[in-house]
Amino acid sequence: MNYIKGKIKEFYLLASEIENIFLNEYMPAAPGDYVKVYLFGLMYAQQSEEMTHQALARQLRLSAEDVDKAWTYWAEMGVVKKHSHGNPGILNYDIEFLSLRDQMYGRSMDFEEPEEQLQEVPQMTASQDLKMMLGDIERLSGKILSAKEAQEVYSWIQDFGAAPEVITYAFEYCVSRGKSNVNYIAKVVADWSEKGYRTTEDVKQHLEGLDQRYAEHKRVLQALGMNRGATEAERQLIDTWIDDMHFNMERILEACGKTVSISNPNLRYVNKILENWQQEAGREGRDVNKKVTVTQTVLNKYYEFLRRKAEEEAQERKEQIYTMIPQIAEIDRKLNDLGSSVSRSLLSGDRSGVERIRRQMDELEGERAVLLTENNFMIDYTDVKYSCEFCRDTGVTEEGTRCECTKKRIEEAEIWQNSI
């Protein structure tokens, strides 16, 4: 006895098989005309019926260009393959419909099975290894990957040379940080592969280093009073101090501490300090982390520099006032002359003359003060303004003792001597 089923000969009475993966994953996001092209072409392919692109376009009332765009779209989505006839021109190719199930779960993928994977897990086939990877990823992500996402993940093995265990760990690492987008994770896997991390142990060591460096970045910013994360430029600058200039964290924080004297502490100021320290260490042939002691000679020169600077600035302000208020220039000339007269009167013993000259000087100084205030200047605008009024930038008080400003001047002199 034989079992025989009658064959339907009418083409339009037959049925076409459409994968649910296509209906659920690909069709919803595709343009409607592209779906029509795919389904119509699939119908003819499954029945092995001849159909040209041009004829298909006519039946669907589309242009040949629209059909060409549709097949290009489906090829890019990995649903079909285009096989060119070798001659240039629109629609000069055949279409191969791919099995989405095989691509997502089977062995007939577009890349070779990695030999190292077969060596690492000899009791398993490469296909089983990849299926296990996909299951682990879906468990970590808390969702089922779409066919497109699964294809993307599979491609990382060939494109990046990444091992399945590294890909799985990338999902675990990124998801734990709230990053579950496949495109984002692809960049992470590509970066790890580019840096040569082939095992999860390699990756873990890399991440431990990143955590330590993150803590160092944060510590530097906190030392400058910044309670935020470092920008990319700031991270690169701090990394340069550690990796290229070879400063330890203690020395870097010491440089940060020298910003307390400026109104806007920033990394550029710290960088200048470290560059000066590095240059000095190079000249003296010593390690950059060895501290420098400022000699008394250097400190005296620095005090001299401060005094000269204060006097030059006062002279500039005085010339400004003379230009704006010529009467003050005349008053200052008279005060200088009277000062000389006082000295002569003192030497001659003319006490009454001294008192008379001093009253004249007091009157002139009062007139000078009025002119300054009327023109919105402070009374002491033209005075020499020293960094320290107690020792007048000498380092020694009137009593002959070491001034309290010396400690701060030593710190400043250490930077100053490297800039001259």
XYZ file of C-alpha atoms in Angstrom, residues 105-107 109 113 118 121-135 154:
22
model
C 20.715 29.523 16.221
C 22.295 27.216 13.640
C 25.811 26.515 12.386
C 26.781 31.422 9.856
C 34.323 28.705 13.730
C 37.520 24.536 19.639
C 36.455 23.668 24.875
C 37.202 20.425 22.963
C 34.164 18.613 24.297
C 31.823 21.210 22.768
C 31.226 22.243 19.198
C 31.720 25.907 18.266
C 27.970 26.149 17.606
C 27.133 24.897 21.106
C 29.634 27.333 22.585
C 27.994 30.244 20.772
C 24.510 29.132 21.805
C 25.663 29.041 25.428
C 27.122 32.527 25.013
C 23.823 33.802 23.637
C 21.909 32.226 26.556
C 28.090 36.844 16.618
